CSV table of N, CA and C and ligand atoms in Angstrom, one decimal:
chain,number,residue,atom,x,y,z
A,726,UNK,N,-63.3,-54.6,58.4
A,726,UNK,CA,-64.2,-55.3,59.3
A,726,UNK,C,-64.9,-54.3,60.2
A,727,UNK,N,-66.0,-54.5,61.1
A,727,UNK,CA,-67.0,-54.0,61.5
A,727,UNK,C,-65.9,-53.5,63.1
A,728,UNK,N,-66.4,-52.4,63.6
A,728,UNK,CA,-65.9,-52.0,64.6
A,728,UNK,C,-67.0,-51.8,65.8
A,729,UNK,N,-66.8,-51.8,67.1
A,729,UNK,CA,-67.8,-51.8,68.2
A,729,UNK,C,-67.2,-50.4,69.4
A,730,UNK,N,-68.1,-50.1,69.9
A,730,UNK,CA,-67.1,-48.8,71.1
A,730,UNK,C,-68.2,-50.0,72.4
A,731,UNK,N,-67.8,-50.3,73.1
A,731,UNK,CA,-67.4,-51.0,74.6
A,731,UNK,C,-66.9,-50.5,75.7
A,732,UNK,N,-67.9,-50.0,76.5
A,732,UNK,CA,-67.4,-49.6,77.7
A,732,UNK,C,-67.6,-49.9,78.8
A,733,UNK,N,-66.6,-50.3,79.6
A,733,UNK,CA,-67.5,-50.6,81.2
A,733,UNK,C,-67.2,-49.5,82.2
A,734,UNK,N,-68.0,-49.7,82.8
A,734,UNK,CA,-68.9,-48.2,83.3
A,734,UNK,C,-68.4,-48.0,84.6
A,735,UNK,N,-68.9,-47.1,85.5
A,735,UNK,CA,-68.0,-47.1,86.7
A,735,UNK,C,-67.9,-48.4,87.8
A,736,UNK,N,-69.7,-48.8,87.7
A,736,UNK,CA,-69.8,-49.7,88.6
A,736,UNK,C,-68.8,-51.3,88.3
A,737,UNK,N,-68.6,-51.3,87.2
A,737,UNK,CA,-67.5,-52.6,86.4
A,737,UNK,C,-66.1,-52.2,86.9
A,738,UNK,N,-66.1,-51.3,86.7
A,738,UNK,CA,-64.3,-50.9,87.1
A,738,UNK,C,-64.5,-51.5,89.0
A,739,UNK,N,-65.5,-50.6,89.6
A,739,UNK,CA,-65.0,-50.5,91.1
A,739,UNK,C,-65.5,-52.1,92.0
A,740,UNK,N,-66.0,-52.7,91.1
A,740,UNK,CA,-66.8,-54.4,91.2
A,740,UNK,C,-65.7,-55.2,91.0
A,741,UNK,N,-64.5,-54.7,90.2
A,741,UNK,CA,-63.3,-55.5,89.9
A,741,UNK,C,-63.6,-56.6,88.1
A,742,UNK,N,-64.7,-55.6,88.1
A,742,UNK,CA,-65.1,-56.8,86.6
A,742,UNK,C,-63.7,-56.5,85.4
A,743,UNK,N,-63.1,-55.4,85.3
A,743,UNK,CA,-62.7,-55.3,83.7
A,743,UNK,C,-62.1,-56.5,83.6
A,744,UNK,N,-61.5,-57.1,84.0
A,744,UNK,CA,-60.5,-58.0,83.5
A,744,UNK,C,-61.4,-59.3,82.7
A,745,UNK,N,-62.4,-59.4,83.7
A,745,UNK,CA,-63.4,-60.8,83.6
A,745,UNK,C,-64.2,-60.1,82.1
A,746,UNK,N,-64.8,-58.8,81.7
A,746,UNK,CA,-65.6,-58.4,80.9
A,746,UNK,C,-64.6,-58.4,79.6
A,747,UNK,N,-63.1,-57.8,79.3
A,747,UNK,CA,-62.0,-58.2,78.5
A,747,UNK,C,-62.1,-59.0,78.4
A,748,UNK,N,-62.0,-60.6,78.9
A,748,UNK,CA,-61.5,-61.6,78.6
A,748,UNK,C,-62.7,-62.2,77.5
A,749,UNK,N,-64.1,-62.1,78.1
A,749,UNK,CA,-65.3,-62.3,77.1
A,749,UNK,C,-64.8,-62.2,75.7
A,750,UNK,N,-64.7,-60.7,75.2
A,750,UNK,CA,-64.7,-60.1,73.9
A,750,UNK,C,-63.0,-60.8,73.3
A,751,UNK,N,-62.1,-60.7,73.9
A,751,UNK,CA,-61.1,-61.9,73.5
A,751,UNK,C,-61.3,-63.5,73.4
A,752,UNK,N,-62.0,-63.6,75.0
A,752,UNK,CA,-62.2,-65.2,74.8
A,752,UNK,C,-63.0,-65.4,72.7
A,753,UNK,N,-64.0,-64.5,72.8
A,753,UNK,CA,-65.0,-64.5,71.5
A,753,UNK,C,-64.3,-64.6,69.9
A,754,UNK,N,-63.0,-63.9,70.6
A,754,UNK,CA,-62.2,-63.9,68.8
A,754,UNK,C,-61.8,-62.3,68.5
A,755,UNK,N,-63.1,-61.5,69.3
A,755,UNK,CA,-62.7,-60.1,68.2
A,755,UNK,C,-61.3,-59.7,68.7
A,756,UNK,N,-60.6,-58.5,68.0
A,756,UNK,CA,-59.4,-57.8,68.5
A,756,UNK,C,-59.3,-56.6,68.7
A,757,UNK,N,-59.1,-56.3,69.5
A,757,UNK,CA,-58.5,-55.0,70.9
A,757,UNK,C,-58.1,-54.2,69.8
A,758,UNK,N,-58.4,-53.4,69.4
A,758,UNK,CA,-58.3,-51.7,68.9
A,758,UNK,C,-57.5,-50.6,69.8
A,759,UNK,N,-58.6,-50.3,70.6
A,759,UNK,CA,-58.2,-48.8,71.5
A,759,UNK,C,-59.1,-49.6,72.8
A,760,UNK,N,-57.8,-48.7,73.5
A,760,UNK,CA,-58.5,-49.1,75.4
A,760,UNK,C,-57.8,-48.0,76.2
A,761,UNK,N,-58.7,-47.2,77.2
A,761,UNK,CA,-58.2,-46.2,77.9
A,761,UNK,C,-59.0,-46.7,78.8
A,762,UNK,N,-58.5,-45.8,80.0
A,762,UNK,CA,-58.6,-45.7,81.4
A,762,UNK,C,-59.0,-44.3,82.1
A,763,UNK,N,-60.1,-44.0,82.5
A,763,UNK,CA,-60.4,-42.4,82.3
A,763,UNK,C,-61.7,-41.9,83.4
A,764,UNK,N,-61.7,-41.2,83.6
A,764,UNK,CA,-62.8,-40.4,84.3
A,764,UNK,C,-63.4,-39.6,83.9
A,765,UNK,N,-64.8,-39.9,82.6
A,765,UNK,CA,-65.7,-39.0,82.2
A,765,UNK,C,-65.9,-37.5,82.5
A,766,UNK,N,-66.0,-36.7,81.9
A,766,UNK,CA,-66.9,-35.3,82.1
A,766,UNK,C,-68.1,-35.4,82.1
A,767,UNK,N,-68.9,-34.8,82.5
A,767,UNK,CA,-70.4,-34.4,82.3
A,767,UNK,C,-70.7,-34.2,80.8
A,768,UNK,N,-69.9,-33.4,80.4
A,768,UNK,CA,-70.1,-32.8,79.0
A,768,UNK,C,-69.9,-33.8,78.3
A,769,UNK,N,-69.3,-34.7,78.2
A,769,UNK,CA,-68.2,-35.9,77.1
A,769,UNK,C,-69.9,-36.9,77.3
A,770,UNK,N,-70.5,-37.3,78.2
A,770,UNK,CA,-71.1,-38.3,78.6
A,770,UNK,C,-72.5,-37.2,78.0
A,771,UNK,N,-72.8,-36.2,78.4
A,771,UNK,CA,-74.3,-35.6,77.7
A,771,UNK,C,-74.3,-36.1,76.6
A,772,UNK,N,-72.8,-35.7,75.5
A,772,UNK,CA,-73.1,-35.7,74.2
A,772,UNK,C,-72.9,-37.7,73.8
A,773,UNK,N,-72.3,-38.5,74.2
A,773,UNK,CA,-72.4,-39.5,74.5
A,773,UNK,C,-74.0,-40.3,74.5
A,774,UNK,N,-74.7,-39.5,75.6
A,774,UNK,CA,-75.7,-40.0,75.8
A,774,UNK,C,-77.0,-39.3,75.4
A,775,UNK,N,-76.7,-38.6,73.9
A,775,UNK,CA,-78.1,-36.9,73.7
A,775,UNK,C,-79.1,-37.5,73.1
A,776,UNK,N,-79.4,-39.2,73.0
A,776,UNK,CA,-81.0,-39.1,72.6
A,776,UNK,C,-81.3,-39.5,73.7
A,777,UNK,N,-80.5,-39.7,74.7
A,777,UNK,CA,-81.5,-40.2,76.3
A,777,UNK,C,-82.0,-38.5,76.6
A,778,UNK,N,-81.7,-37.6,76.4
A,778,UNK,CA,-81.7,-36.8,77.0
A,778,UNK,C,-83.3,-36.4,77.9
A,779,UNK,N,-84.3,-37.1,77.3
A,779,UNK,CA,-85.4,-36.2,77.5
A,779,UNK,C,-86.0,-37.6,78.3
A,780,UNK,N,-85.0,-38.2,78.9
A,780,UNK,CA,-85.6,-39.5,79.7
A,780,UNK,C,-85.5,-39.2,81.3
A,781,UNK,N,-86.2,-39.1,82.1
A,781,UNK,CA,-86.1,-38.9,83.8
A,781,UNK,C,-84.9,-39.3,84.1
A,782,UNK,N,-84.5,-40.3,83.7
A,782,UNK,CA,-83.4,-40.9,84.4
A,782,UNK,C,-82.1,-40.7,84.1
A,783,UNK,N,-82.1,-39.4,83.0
A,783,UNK,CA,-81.1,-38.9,82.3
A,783,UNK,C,-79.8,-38.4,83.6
A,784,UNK,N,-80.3,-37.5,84.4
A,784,UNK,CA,-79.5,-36.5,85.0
A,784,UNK,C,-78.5,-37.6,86.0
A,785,UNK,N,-79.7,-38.7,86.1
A,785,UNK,CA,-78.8,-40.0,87.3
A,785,UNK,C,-77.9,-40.9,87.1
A,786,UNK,N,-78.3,-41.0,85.2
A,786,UNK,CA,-77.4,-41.7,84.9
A,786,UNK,C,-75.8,-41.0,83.9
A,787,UNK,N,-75.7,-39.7,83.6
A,787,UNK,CA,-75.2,-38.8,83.8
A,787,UNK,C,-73.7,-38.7,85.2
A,788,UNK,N,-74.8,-38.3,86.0
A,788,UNK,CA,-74.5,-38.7,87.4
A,788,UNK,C,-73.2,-40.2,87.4
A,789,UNK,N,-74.4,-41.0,87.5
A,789,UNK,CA,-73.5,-42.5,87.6
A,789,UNK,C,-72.1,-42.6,86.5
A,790,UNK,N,-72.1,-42.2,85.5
A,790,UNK,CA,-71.7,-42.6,84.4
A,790,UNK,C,-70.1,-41.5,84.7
A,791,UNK,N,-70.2,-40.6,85.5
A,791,UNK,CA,-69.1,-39.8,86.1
A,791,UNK,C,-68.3,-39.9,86.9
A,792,UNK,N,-69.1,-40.6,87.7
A,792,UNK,CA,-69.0,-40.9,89.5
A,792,UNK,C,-67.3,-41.9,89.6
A,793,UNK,N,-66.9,-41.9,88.3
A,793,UNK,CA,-65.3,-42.5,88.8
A,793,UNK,C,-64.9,-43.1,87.2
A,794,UNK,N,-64.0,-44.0,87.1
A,794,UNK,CA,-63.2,-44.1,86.1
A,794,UNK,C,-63.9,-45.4,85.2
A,795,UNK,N,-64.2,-45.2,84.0
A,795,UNK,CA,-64.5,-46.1,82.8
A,795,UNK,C,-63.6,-46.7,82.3
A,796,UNK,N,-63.8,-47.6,81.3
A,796,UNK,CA,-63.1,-48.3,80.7
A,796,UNK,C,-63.4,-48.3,79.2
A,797,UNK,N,-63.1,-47.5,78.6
A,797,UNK,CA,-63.8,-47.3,76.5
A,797,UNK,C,-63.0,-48.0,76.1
A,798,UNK,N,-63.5,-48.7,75.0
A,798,UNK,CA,-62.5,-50.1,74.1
A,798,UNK,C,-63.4,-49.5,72.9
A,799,UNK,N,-62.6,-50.3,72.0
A,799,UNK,CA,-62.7,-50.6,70.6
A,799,UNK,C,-62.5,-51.9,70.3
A,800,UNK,N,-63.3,-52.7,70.0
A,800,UNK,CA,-63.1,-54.2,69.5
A,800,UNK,C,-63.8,-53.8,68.2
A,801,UNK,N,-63.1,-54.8,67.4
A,801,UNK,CA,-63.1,-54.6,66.0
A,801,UNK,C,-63.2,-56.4,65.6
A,802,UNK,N,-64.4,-57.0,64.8
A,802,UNK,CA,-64.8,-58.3,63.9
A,802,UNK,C,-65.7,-58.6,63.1
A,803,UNK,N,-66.0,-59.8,62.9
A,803,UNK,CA,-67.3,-60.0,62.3
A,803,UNK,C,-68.1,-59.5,63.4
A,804,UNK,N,-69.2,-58.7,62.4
A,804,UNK,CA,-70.8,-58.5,63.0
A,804,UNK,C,-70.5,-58.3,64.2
A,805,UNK,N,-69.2,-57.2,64.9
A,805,UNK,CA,-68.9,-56.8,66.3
A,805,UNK,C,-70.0,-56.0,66.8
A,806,UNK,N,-70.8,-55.1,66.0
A,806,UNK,CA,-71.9,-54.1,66.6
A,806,UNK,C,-73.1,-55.3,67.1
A,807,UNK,N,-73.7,-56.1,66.6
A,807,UNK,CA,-74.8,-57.0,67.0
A,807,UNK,C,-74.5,-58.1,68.3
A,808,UNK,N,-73.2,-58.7,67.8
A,808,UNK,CA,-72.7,-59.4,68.8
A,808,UNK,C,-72.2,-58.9,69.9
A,809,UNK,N,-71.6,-57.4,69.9
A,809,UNK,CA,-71.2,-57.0,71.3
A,809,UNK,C,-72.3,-56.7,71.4
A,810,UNK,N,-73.6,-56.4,71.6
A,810,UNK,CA,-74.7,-56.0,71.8
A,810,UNK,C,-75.4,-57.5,72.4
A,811,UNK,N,-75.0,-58.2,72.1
A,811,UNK,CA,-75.3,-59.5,72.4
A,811,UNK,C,-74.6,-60.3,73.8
A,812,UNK,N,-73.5,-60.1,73.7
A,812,UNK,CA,-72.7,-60.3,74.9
A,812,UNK,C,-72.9,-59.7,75.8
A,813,UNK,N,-73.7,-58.5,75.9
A,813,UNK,CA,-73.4,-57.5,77.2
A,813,UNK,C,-75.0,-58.2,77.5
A,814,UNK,N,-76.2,-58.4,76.7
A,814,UNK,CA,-77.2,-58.8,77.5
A,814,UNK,C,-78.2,-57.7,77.6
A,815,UNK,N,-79.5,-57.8,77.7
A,815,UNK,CA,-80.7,-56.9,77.5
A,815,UNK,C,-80.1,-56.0,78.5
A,816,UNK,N,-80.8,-54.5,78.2
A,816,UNK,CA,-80.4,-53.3,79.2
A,816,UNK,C,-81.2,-53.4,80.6
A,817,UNK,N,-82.2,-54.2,80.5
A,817,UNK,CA,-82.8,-54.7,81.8
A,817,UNK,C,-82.0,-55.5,82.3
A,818,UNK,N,-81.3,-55.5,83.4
A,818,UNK,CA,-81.0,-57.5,84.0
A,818,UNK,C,-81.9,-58.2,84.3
A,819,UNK,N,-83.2,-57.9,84.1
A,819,UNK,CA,-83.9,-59.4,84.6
A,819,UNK,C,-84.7,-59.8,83.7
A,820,UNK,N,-83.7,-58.9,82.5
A,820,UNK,CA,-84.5,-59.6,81.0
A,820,UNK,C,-82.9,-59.9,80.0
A,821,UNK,N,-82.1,-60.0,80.9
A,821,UNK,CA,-80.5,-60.3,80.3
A,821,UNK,C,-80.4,-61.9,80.6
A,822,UNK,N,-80.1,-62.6,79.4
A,822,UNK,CA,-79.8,-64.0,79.8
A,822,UNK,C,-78.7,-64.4,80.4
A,823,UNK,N,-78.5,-65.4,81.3
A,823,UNK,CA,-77.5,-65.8,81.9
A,823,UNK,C,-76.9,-66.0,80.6
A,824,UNK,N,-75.2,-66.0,81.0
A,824,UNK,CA,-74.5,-66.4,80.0
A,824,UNK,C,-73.9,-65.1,79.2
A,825,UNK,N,-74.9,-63.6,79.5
A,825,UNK,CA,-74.4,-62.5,78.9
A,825,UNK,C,-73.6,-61.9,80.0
A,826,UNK,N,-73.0,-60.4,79.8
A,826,UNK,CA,-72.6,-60.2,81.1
A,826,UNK,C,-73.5,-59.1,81.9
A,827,UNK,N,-74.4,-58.9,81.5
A,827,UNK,CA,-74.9,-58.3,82.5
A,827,UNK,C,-75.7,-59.5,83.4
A,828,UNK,N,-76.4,-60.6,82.3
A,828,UNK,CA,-77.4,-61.7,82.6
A,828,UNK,C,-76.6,-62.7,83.8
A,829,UNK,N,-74.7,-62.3,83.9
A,829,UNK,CA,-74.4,-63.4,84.7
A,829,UNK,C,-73.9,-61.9,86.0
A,830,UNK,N,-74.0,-60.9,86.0
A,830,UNK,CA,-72.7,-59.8,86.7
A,830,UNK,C,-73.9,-58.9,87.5
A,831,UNK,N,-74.7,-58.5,87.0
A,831,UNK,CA,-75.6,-57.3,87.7
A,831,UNK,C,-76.9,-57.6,88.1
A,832,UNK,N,-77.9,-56.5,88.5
A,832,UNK,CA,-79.6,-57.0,88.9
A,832,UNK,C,-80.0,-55.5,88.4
A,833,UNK,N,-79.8,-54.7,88.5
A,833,UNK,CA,-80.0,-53.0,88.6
A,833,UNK,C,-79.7,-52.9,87.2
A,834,UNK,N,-81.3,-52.2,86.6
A,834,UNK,CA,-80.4,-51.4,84.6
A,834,UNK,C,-80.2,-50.0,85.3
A,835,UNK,N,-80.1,-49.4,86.3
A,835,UNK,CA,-79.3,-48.5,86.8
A,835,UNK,C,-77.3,-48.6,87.2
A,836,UNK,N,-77.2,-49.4,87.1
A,836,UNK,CA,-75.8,-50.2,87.3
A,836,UNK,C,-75.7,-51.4,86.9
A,837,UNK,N,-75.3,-50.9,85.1
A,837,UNK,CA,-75.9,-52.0,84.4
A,837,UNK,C,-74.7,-52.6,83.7
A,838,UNK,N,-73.1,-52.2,84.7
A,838,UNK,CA,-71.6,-52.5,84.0
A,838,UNK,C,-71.4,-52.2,83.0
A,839,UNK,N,-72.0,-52.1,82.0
A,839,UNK,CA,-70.6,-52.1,80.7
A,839,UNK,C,-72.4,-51.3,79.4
A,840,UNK,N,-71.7,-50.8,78.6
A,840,UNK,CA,-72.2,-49.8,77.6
A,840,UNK,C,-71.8,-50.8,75.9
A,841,UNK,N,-72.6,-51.1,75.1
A,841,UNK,CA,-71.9,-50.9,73.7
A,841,UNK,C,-73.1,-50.6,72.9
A,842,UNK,N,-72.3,-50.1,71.3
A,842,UNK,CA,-73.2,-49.2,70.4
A,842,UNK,C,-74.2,-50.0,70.1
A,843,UNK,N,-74.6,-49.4,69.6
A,843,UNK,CA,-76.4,-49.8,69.2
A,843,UNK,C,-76.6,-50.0,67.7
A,844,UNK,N,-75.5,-49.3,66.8
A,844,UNK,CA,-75.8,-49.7,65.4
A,844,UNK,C,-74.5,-49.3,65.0
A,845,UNK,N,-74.0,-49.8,63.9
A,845,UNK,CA,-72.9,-49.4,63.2
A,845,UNK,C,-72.5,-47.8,62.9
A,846,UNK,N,-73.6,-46.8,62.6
A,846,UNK,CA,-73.9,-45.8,62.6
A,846,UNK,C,-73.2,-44.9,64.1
A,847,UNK,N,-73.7,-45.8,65.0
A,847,UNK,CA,-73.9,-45.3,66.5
A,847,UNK,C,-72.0,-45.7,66.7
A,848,UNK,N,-71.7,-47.0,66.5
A,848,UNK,CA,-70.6,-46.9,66.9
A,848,UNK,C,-69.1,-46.2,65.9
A,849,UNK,N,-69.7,-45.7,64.9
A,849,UNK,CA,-68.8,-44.9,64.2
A,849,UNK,C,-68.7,-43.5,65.4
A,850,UNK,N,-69.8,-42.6,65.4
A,850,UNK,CA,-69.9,-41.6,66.1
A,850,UNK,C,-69.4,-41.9,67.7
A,851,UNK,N,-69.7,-42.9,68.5
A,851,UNK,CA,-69.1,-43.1,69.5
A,851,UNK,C,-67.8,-43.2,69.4
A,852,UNK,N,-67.0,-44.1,68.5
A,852,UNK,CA,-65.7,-44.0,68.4
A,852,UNK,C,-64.4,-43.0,68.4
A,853,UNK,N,-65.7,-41.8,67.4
A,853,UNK,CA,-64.9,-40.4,67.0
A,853,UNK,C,-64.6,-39.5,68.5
A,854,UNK,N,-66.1,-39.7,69.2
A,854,UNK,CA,-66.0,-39.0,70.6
A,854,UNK,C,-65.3,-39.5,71.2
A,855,UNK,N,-64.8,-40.6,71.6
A,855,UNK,CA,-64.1,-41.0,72.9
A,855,UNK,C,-63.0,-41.1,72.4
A,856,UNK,N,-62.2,-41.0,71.2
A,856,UNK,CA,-60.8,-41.2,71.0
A,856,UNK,C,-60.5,-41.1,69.4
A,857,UNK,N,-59.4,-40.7,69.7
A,857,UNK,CA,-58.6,-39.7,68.4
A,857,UNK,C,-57.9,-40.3,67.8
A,858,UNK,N,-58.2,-40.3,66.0
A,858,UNK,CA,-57.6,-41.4,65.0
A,858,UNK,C,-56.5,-42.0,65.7
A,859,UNK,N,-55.3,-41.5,66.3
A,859,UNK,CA,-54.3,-41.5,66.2
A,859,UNK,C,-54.2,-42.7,67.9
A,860,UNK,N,-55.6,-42.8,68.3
A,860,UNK,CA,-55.5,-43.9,69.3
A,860,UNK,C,-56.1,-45.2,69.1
A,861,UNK,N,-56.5,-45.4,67.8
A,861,UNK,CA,-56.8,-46.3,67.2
A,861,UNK,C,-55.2,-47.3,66.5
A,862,UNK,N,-55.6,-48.5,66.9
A,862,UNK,CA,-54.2,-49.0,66.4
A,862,UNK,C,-54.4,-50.0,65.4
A,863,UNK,N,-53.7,-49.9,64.6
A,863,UNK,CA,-54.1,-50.6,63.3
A,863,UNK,C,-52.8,-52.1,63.7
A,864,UNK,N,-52.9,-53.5,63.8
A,864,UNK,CA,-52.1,-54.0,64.0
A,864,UNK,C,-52.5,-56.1,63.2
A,865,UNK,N,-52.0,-56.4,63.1
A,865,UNK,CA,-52.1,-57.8,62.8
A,865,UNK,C,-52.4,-58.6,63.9
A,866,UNK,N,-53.3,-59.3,63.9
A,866,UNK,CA,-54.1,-60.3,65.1
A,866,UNK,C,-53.8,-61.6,64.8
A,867,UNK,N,-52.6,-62.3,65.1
A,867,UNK,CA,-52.3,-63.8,64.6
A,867,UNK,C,-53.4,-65.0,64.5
A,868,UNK,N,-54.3,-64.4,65.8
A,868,UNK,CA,-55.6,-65.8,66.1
A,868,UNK,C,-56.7,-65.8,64.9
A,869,UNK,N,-56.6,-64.7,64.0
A,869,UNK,CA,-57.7,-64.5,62.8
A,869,UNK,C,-57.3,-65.3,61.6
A,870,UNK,N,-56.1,-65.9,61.9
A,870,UNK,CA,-56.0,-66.8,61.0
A,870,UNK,C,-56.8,-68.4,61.2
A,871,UNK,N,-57.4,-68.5,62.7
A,871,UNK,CA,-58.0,-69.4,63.3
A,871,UNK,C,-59.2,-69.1,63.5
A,872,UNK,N,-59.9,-68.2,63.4
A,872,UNK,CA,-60.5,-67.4,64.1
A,872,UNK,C,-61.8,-67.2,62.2
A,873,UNK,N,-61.2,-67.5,61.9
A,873,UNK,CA,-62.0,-66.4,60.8
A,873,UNK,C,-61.7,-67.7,59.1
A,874,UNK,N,-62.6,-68.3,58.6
A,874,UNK,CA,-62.7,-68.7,57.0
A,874,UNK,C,-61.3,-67.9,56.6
A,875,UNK,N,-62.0,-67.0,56.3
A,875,UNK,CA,-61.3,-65.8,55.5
A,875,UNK,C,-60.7,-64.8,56.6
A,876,UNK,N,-59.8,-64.6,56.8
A,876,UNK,CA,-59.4,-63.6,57.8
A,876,UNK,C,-59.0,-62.6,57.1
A,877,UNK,N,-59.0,-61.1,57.4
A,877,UNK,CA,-59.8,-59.9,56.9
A,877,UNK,C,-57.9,-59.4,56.9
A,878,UNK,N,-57.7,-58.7,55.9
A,878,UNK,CA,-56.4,-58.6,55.2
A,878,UNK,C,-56.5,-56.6,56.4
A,879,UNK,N,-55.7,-57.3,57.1
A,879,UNK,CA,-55.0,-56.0,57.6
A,879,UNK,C,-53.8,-54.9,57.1
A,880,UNK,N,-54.3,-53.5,57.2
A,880,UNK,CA,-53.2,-52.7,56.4
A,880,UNK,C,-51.9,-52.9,57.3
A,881,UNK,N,-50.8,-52.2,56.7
A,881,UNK,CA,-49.9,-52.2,57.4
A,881,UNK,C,-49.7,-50.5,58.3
A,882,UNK,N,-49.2,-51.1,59.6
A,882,UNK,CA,-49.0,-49.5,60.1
A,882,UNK,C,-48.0,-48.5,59.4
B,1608,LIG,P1,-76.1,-48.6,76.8
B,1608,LIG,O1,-75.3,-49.7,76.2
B,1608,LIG,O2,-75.5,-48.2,78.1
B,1608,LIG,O3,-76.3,-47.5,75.9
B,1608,LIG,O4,-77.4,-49.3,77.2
B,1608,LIG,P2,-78.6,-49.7,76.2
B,1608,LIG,O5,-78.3,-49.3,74.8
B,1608,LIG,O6,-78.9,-51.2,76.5
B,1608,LIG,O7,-79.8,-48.9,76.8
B,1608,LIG,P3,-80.2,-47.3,76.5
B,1608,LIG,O8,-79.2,-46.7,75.5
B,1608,LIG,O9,-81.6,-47.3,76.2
B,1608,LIG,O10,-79.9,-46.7,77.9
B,1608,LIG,C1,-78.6,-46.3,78.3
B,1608,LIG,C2,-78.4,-46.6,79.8
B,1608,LIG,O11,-79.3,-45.8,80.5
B,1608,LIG,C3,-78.7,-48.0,80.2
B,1608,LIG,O12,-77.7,-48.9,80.0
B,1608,LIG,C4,-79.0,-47.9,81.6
B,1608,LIG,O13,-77.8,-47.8,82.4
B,1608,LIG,C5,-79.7,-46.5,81.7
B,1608,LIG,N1,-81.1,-46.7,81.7
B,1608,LIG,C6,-81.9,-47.2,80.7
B,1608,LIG,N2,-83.2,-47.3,81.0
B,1608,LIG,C7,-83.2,-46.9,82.3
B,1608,LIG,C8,-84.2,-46.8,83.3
B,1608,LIG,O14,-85.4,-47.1,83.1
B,1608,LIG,N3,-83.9,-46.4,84.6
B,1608,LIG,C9,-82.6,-46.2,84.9
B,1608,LIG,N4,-82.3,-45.8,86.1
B,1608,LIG,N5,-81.6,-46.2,84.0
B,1608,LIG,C10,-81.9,-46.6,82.8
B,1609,LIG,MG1,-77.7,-47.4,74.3
């Protein structure tokens, strides 16, 4: 099944959101992969962020995206790259629908809480950068048997 990289960003951590932004992508069905707790580099976040690179707003949001501790996840389901793309809400908030979390959490696409990939492509390569095979957890999710027609045959660890 499809995997997603999910992050909430500094302003989500110090707003007190992770708990409330977690519970979405659980409330939703998908399952918790990898989750750390961390304080970006410059460097981790350039390469992170290298097609913005030639955007003004690069060095601020850079900046922002360092300025204290993240939250990177791995949710893993159906069509997780579209629909977590969907959940977080347009990168504008005043073009995010209520009901997403930026459209119900923020006003500023400069402090815009939480990050996810943009194509399946994108969130393979984001997954490799922020974390190492070996923090990826491969595990049985009991609610996929409710959750899912067909629920997606997990290996064994
Ligand atoms: P991410 O999930 O964070 O990658 O957002 P996105 O895919 O919806 O948007 P994009 O990748 O184009 O931009 C990455 C981030 O840069 C956004 O989430 C914003 O935090 C920031 N950003 C994008 N556009 C602007 C802008 O016009 N001004 C400012 N200040 N920040 C912007
Ligand atoms: Mg993006």
């Amino acid at each position: 099944t499809e995997q997603t990289f999910i992050m909430i960003k500094p302003d989500g951590v110090q707003r007190g959101l992770v708990g409330k932004i977690i519970q979405r992508f659980e409330d939703r069905g998908f399952k918790l992969v990898a989750l750390k707790f961390t304080q970006p580099t410059k460097q981790l976040l350039e390469k992170h962020y290298a097609d913005l690179k030639s955007k003004p707003f690069f060095p601020g949001l850079v900046e922002y995206m360092s300025s204290g501790p993240v939250v990177p996840m791995v949710w893993e389901g159906l069509n997780a790259v579209a629909m977590g793309r969907k959940m977080l809400g347009a990168t504008k908030p005043a073009e995010s629908e209520p009901g997403t979390i930026r459209g119900d959490f923020c006003l500023d696409v400069g402090r815009n809480l939480c990050h996810g990939s943009d194509g399946v492509e994108a969130a393979k390569g984001e997954i490799a950068l922020w974390f190492s095979p070996d923090e990826l957890v491969s595990w049985a999710d009991h609610s996929a048997a409710q959750v899912y027609e067909k629920p997606p045959v997990v290996a064994a660890a």
